[in-house]
Structures are given as structure tokens and as C-alpha cells.
Coordinates of C-alpha atoms and ligand atoms in Angstrom, one line a residue:
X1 CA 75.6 -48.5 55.4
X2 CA 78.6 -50.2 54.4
X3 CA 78.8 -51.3 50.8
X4 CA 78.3 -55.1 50.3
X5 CA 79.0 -54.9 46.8
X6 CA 82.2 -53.4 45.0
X7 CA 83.8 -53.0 42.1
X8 CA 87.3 -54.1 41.1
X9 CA 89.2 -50.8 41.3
X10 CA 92.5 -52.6 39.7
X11 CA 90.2 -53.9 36.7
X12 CA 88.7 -51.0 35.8
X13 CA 92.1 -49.4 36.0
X14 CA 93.3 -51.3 33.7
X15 CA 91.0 -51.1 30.9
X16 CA 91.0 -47.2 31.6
X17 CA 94.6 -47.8 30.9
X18 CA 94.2 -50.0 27.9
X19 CA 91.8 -47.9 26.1
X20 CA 94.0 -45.1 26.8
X21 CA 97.2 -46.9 24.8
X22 CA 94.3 -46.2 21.5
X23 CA 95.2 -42.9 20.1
X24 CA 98.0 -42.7 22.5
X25 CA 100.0 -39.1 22.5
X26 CA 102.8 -37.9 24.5
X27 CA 102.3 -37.2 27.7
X28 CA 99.6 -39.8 28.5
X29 CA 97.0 -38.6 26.7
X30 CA 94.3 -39.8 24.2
X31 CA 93.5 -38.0 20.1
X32 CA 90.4 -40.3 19.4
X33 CA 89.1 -37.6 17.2
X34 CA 84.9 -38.5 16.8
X35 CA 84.6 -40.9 13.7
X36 CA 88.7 -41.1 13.5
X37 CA 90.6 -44.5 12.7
X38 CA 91.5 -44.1 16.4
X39 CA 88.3 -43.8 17.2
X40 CA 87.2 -46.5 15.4
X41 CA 89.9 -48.6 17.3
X42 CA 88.5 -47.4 20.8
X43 CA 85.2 -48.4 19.6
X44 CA 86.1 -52.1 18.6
X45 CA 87.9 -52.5 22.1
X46 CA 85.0 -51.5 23.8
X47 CA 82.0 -53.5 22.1
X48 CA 84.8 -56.9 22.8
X49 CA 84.9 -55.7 26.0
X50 CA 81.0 -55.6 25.9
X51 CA 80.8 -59.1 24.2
X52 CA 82.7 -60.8 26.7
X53 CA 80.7 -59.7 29.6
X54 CA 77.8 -61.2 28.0
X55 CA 76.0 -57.8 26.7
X56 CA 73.6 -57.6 23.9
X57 CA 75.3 -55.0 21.2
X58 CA 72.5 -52.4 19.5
X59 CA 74.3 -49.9 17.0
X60 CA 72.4 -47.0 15.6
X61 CA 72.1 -45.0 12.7
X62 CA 74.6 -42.0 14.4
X63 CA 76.9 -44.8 15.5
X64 CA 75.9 -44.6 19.2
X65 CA 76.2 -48.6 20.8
X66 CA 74.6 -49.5 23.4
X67 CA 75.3 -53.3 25.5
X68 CA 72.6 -54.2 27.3
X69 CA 72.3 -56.7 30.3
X70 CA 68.7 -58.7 30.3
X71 CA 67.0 -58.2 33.9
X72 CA 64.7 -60.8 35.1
X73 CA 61.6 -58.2 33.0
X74 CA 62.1 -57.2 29.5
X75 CA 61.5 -53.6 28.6
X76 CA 63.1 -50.5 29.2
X77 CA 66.6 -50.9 30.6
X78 CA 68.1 -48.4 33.2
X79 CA 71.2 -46.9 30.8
X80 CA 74.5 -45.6 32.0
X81 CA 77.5 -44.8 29.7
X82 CA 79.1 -41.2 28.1
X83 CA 81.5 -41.4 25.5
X84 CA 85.1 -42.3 24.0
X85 CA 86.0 -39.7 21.5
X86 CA 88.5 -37.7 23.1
X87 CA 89.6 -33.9 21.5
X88 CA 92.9 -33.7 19.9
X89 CA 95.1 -33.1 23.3
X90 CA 92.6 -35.6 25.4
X91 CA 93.4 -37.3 28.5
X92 CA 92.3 -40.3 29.0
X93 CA 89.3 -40.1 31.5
X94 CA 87.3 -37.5 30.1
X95 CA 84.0 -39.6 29.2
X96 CA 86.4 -43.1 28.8
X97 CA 85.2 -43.4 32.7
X98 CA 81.8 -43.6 32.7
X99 CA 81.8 -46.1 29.8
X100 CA 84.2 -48.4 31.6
X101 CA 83.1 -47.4 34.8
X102 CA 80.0 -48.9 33.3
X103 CA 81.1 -52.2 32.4
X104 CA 83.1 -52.5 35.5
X105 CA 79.2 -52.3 37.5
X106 CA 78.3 -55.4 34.6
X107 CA 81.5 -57.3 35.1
X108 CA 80.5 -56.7 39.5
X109 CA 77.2 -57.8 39.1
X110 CA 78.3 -60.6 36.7
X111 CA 80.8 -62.2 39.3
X112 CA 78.3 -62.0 42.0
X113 CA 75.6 -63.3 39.8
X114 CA 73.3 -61.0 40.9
X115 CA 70.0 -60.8 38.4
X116 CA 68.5 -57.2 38.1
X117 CA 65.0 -56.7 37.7
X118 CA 64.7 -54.1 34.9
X119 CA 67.5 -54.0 32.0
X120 CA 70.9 -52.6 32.6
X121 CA 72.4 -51.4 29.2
X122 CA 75.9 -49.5 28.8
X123 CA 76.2 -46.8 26.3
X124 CA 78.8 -44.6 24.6
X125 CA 77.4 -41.8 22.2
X126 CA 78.9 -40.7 18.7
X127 CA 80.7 -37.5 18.6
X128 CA 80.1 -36.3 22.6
X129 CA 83.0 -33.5 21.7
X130 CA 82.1 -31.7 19.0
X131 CA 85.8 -30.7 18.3
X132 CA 85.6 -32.2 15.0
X133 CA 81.9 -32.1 13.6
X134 CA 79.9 -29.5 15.6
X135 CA 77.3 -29.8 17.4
X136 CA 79.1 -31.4 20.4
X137 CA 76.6 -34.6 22.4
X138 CA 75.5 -34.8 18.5
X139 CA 75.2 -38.9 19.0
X140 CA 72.7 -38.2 22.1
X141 CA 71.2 -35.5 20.3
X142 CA 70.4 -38.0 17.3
X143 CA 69.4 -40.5 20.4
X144 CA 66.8 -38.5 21.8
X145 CA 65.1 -37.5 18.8
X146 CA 66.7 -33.0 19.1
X147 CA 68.7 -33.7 16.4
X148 CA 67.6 -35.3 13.1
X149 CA 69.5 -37.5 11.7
X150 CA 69.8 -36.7 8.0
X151 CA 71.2 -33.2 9.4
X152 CA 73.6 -35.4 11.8
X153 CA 75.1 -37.4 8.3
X154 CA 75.7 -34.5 6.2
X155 CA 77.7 -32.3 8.8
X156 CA 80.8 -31.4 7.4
X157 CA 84.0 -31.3 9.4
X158 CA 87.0 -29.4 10.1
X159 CA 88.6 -31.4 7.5
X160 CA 85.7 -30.9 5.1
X161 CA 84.4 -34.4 4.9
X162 CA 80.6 -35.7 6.4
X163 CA 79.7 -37.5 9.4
X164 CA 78.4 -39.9 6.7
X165 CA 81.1 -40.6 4.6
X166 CA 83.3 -41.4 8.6
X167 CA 80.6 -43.7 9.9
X168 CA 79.9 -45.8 7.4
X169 CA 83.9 -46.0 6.6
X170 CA 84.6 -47.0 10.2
X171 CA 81.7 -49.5 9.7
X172 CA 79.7 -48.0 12.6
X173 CA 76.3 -46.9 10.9
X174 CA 74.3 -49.4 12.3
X175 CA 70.2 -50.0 12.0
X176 CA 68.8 -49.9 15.2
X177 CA 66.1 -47.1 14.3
X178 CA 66.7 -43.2 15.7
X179 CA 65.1 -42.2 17.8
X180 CA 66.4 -44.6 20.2
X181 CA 63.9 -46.2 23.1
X182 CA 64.2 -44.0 25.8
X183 CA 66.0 -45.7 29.0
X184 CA 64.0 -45.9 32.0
X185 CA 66.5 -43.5 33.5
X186 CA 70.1 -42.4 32.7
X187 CA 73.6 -41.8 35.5
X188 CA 76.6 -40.8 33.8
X189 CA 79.7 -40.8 35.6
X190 CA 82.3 -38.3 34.2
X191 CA 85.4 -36.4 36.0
X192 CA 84.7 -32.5 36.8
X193 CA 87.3 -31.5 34.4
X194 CA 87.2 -28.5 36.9
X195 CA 88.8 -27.4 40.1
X196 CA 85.8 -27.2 42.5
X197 CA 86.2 -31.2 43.8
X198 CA 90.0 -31.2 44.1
X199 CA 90.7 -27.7 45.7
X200 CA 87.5 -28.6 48.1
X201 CA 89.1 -31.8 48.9
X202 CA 85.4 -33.4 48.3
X203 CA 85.2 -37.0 46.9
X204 CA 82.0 -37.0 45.1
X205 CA 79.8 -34.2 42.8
X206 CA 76.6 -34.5 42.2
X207 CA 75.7 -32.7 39.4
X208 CA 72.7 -30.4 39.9
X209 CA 72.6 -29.1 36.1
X210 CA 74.6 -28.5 33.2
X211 CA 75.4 -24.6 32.0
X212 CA 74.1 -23.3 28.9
X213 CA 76.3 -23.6 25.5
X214 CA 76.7 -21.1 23.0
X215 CA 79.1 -22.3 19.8
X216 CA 79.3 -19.6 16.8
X217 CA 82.1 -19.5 13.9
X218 CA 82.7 -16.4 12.6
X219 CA 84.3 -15.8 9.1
X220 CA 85.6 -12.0 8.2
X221 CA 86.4 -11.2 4.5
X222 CA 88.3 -8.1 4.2
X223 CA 91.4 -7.6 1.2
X224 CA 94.4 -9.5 1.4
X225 CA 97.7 -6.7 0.6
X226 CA 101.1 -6.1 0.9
X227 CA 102.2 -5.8 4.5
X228 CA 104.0 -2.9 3.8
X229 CA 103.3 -0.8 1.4
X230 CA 99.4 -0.4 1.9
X231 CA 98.8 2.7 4.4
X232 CA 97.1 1.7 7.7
X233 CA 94.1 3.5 7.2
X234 CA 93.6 2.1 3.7
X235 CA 93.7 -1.5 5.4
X236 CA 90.3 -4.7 5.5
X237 CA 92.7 -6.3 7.9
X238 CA 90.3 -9.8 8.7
X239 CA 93.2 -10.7 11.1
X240 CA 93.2 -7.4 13.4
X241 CA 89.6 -7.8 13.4
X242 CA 89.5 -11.2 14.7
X243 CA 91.9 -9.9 17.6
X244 CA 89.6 -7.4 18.5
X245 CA 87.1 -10.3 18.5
X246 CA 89.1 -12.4 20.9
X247 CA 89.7 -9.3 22.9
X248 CA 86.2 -8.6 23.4
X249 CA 85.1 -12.1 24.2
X250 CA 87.1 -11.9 27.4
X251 CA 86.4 -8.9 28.1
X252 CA 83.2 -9.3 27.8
X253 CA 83.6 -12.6 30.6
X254 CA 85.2 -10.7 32.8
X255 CA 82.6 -7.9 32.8
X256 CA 79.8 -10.2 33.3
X257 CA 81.6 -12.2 35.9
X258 CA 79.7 -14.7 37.9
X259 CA 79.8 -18.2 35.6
X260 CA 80.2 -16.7 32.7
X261 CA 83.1 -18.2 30.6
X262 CA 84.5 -16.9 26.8
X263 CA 86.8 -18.8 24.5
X264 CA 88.4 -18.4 21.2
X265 CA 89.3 -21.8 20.6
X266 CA 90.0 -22.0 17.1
X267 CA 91.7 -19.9 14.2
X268 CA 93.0 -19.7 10.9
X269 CA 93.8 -16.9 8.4
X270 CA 94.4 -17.0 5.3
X271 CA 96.7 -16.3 3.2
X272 CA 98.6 -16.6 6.7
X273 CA 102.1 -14.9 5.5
X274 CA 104.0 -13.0 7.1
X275 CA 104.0 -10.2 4.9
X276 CA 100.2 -9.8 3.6
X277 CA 97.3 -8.4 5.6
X278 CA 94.9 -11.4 6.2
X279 CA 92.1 -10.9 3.3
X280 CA 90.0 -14.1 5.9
X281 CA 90.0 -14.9 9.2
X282 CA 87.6 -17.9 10.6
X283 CA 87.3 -17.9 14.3
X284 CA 84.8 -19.8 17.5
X285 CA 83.4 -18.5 20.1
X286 CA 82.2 -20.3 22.8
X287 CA 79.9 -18.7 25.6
X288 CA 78.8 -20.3 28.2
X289 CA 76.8 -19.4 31.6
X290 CA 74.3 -21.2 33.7
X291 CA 72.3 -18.7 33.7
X292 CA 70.5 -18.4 30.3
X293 CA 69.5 -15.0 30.5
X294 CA 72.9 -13.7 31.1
X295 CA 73.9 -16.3 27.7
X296 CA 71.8 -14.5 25.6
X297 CA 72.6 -10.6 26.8
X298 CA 76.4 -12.3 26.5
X299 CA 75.3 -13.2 22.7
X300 CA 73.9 -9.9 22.2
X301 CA 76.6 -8.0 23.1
X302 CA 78.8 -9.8 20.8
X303 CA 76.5 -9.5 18.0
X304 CA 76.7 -5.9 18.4
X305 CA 80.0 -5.6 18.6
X306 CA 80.5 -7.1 15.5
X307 CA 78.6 -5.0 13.6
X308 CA 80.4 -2.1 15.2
X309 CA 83.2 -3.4 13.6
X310 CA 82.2 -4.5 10.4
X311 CA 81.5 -1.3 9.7
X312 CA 84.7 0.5 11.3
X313 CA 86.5 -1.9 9.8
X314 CA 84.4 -2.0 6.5
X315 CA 84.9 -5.8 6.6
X316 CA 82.4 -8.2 6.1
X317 CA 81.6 -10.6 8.9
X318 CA 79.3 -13.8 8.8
X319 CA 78.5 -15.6 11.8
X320 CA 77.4 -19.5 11.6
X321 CA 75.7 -20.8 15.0
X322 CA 77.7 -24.8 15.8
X323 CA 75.6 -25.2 18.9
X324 CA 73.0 -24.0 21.3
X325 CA 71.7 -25.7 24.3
X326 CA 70.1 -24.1 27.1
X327 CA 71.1 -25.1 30.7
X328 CA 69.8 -28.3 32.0
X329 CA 68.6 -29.2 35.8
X330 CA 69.0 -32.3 36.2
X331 CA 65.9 -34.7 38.0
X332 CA 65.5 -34.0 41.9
X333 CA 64.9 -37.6 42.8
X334 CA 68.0 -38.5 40.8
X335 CA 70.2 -36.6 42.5
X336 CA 69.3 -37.0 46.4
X337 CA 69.5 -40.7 45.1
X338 CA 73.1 -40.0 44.5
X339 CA 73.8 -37.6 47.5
X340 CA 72.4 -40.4 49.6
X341 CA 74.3 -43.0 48.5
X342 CA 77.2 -41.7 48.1
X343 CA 77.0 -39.7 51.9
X344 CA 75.8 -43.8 53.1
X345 CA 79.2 -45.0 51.7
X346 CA 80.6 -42.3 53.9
X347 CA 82.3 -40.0 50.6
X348 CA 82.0 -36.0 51.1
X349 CA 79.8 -34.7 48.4
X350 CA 78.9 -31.5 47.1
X351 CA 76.0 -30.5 44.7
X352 CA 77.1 -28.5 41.7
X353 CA 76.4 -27.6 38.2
X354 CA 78.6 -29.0 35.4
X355 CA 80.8 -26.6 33.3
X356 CA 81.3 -29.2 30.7
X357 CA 78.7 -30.2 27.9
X358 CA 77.5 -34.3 28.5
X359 CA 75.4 -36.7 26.7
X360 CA 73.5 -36.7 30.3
X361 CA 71.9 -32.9 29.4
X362 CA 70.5 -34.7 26.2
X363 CA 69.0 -37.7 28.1
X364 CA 67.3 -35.5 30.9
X365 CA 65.2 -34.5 28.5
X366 CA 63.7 -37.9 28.0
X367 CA 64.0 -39.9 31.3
X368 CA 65.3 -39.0 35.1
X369 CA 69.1 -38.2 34.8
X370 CA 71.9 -37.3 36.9
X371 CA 75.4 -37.6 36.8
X372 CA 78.3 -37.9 39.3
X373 CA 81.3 -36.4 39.2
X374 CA 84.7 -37.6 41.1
X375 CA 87.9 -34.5 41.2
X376 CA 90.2 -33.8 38.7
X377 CA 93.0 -33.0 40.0
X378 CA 93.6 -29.3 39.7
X379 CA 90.7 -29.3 37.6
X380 CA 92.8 -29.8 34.4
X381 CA 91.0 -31.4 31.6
X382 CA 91.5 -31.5 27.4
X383 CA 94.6 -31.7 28.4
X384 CA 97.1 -34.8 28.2
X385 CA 97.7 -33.9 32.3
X386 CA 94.1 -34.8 32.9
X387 CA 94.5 -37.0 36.0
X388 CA 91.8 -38.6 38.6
X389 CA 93.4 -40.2 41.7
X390 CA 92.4 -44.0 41.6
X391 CA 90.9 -43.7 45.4
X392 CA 88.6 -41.4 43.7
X393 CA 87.9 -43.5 40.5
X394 CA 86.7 -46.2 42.8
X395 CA 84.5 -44.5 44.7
X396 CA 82.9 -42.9 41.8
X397 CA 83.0 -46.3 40.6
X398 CA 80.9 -47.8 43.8
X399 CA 78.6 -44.9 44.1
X400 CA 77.7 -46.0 40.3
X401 CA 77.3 -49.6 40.8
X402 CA 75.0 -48.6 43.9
X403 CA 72.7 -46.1 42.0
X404 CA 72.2 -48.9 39.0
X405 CA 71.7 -51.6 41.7
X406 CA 69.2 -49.4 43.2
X407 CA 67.2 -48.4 40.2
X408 CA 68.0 -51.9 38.0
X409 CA 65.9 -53.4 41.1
X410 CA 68.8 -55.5 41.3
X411 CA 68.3 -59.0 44.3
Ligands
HGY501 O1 82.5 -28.9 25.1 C1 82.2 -29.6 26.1 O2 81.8 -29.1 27.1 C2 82.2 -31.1 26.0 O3 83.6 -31.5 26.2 N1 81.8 -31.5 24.7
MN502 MN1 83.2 -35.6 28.4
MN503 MN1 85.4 -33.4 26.7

């Protein structure tokens, strides 16, 4: 079937580009750091982007918008969208794509005046990273009702200030009412951020499910002292302890094998000299496997080991859960939809689960969800080098505008 409708590859290009100059870093990248300035910045861009193409603008209590495009019925719109908070060393497609993507299959439909039946309403969710105020999807969380939003507003940061105190500073805590509506169904189009596509030479994902998270932060307290003076075995060392933590993780991957995946992402010590033995060390853990038995014998294991070493060590070691969300399989009629349309416009596709946490896992919960992936290119993602080739960006792009056309009931 060959596409009748298209969307402007070079348009969207460019305000992929454009968003991309907010937060700029070397290297091409994006730091649009959840409730930031920059993000803040991102954010007005966006919802002018949204007013110009004629979208209605709802802003909620977590700071999620939503521009929504009326169909020829009122009532539930079909919702696409992901997010535009980047991490600190972002590139600039991670979630930025299916946002614009999104207003690229409004700007489409606009040119061709083409009247939907149902709805058609863009999103982009509060905080989808988590690298600043954990949980990570916490604006879909809020959304969908798995995440209250008093407990949203008083998370503190990394920097030690609230959710709270950064929205309503930015001037995004809005008062459309949380829980949100739910959509009549959800497609988010985000890159793989892995190698699968790109080494496979396959044009288009779709996205059978979404692995299961585990985020814990893990303080040790043992007794600062002189670095040279004090006798190894009289040593609380917090910071060899936390090395034997990050040791263990990956070991611990390796062993299980299969999907599972271990990372330390983030450290400190203090007092963090060079010549006295850590008295704290804070550390993350993130676990992550699609199979959610093998999660929790992964979280046991480390819970065990930790208490092995807290008493070795005679140390004292607190652990703080960030996040927890169970894999996700994403709505069979969604995703044939996807497969089919996508194989009709003639794109290789593969079905495969998502390694990455998205807003999407937080909407299947309340309405038939899928997403679509496109390749990046060797995979390489929270990372400045994150790059999508635009051949691929386009046909992500059309298989979008032909799944909303399809379920907007569009003329
Ligand atoms: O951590 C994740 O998978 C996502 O980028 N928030
Ligand atoms: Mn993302
Ligand atoms: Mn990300």
C-alpha cells in the first residue's frame, strides 16, 4: 500500500534541530535536566510550537502538557507524545522525537486538512528520566493515577530541592486535575537507544514490552581516618565497600546472563580526600531484566550480599528503593497494527522488547499502547553521539502518522 499521506521529513528535522540548540552541550548533545531552566526553555518552545499548529494546551498538576487537536466527536482523544527532559550528557532524540514527531503528524494532517474523527492530542510528560528526581516516567506515573501527586511535589533531588519548589518556579504546575483522562489509546515513538535495529539493518521496532526496572541508592557509614596511619584491619572503609558493591553488580549480570543488565551509575564519598578513608559512600544500582522473576532473585542476591558485608566490613549500609516497575507487554492489537503498517509501507521490522524505561509502560496500563522504535546507530544513547539517520526518522515518522490516522478515524 503506498502511503498517500507523508510527513515533511526536512520540517521535522528542523525542529528536532532547534529544540536541540536548548541546553546545547558540546558534541551535539542536549542537558535539559527535568524541571531545569533549560528545560523550562524546551518546554516554552514546544507548547509555541503547539499553539501555532492550532492545539488546545492542558497543563497538569506534575507539569505534563498535552495539545490536543478536536476530531469531528468530542471525547477521548487518541494521545501520542514522550518527553523532552534529556539526562545530563543527552543527545538530542532520546524522547525529543516522538514529541516532534508528534506535531509533525498535526502539522501533516493540518496541510492536508484532513478532519479526524476522535481527538488527536500530543503529549510530553514531566520528569520521563529520572536522572534528577527519581522515580524516572514520574509525570506519567502522576498521569495515570500509580503515582500520587503529593508524593510526586515533595521529591527531593540530587541537588536537594523538591519537584515542587522547580515546577511552580518554571511556571509549569498547571490545574488540569491528576489523574489525567485516560486517552483512548497511546503510540509513542522513541529511538532504541540500543544496537538491535542498527547492527540488524532493520528500519522499524515494534516494541513488544518494556523490561522490568529496579532503582536502589545505597548509603554506607563506616569511620572516616587517616589514610595512613590507621592499620588495614582496623579500617570502616565506606569507599572499598562500595567497590565491592560495584564489583558484585556486574558480576552478578554476567552470571545471570540472558537480559539481565547492572549499573552503578552514580557515586560520591565523602570526605573524598585523598588521604582519609571514606567515613560515607552513596551509590545506585540499577537492575534490570525482562523477566521479573530473574529481577527479584537479581535483588535478592544483592540484598544478601550486602549484609555479608556489613558485617565483614562492620559498616552500616541503608538501602533506599528510587524505582520499581515490573515489565510491561504492550497491547497485541497495538502492535500487529504497527507491524502491519509499517511492513505495508514496505520498512523491515522486528518485534522486540525495550531496554529503556518510557512514559508508554505507564499508559499501557490504562489504554492500548505500543511504541515504535527506529535504529540508533550503534545503539549509542545518553550520550551526546546519540544519532538516528534522517531516512530512518522519516519512516518512523510515516509509520506514526499512519497508526494515528488509523485509530483518530481520520477521512
Ligand atoms: O532509565 C530509563 O530507562 C529511561 O531513560 N528513563
Ligand atoms: Mn526516552
Ligand atoms: Mn532517556
Amino acid at each position: 500500500m503506498r502511503k498517500t499521506l507523508e510527513i515533511n521529513g526536512e520540517r521535522l528535522q528542523r525542529r528536532i534541530a532547534r529544540l536541540a540548540e536548548i541546553g546545547a552541550i558540546e558534541g551535539g548533545g542536549c542537558a535539559r535536566l527535568a524541571l531545569s531552566d533549560a528545560d523550562k526553555a524546551g518546554r516554552d518552545l514546544v507548547c509555541e510550537w503547539m499553539r501555532e499548529l492550532g492545539l488546545e494546551i492542558s497543563i497538569d498538576a506534575i507539569g505534563n502538557v498535552v495539545g490536543t487537536r478536536a476530531g469531528r466527536q468530542p471525547g477521548l482523544a487518541v494521545m501520542t507524545g514522550s518527553h523532552i527532559d534529556t539526562v545530563r550528557t543527552g543527545g538530542r532524540y532520546d524522547g525529543n522525537l516522538g514529541v516532534l514527531a508528534g506535531l509533525e503528524v498535526v502539522a501533516t494532517l493540518n496541510d492536508a486538512r484532513i478532519e479526524t474523527e476522535y481527538p488527536l492530542a500530543v503529549a510530553f510528560f514531566t520528569n520521563e528520566e529520572g536522572a534528577r528526581f527519581a522515580p524516572d516516567m514520574m509525570g506519567s506515573l502522576v498521569f495515570t493515577g500509580v503515582l500520587g501527586l503529593d508524593d510526586a511535589l515533595r521529591t527531593v533531588g540530587i541537588d536537594g530541592s523538591t519537584v515542587n519548589e522547580n515546577l511552580v518556579r518554571i511556571g509549569y504546575a498547571g490545574d488540569a486535575p491528576t489523574p489525567a483522562v485516560t486517552p483512548r489509546a497511546f503510540v509513542e515513538l522513541h529511538v532504541e537507544q540500543g544496537p538491535v535495529l542498527d547492527y540488524g539493518g532493520i528500519e522499524i521496532g515494534v516494541v513488544e514490552s518494556v523490561q522490568g526496572i529496579s532503582w536502589a541508592e545505597i548509603e554506607i557509614h563506616g569511620i572516616s581516618n587517616h589514610a595512613g596511619t590507621t592499620p588495614m584491619a582496623l579500617r570502616r572503609d565506606a569507599g572499598w565497600v562500595a567497590g565491592a558493591i560495584i564489583h558484585f553488580v556486574r558480576e552478578l549480570a554476567n552470571e545471570i546472563g540472558g537480559n539481565q543488565v547492572s549499573t552503578v551509575g552514580r557515586i560520591e564519598f565523602f570526605p573524598n580526600l585523598i588521604n582519609v578513608v571514606p567515613n560515607r559512600a552513596t551509590l545506585t544500582v540499577d537492575l534490570r531484566n525482562t523477566d521479573e522473576t530473574l529481577l527479584r532473585g537479581a535483588e535478592s542476591r544483592l540484598d544478601t550480599f550486602l549484609e555479608t558485608l556489613r558485617v565483614a566490613e562492620k559498616v552500616q549500609i541503608t538501602t533506599r528503593r528510587l524505582a520499581r516497575f515490573e515489565p510491561v507487554i504492550f497491547a497485541p492489537e497495538m502492535t500487529g497494527r504497527i507491524e502491519r503498517i509499517a511492513q505495508a509501507q514496505g520498512l523491515s521490522t522486528r518485534r522486540m522488547p525495550s531496554g529503556a524505561g518510557h512514559d508508554a509502560q505507564m499508559l499501557a496500563a490504562v489504554c492500548p499502547t505500543a511504541m515504535i522504535f527506529i535504529p540508533s546507530v550503534d545503539g549509542i544513547s545518553h550520550n551526546v553521539l546519540e544519532y538516528s539517520h534522517p531516512q530512518h526518522i522519516e519512516a518512523g515518522a510515516n509509520v506514526l502518522l499512519s497508526v494515528l490516522c488509523e485509530l483518530t478515524g481520520s477521512a
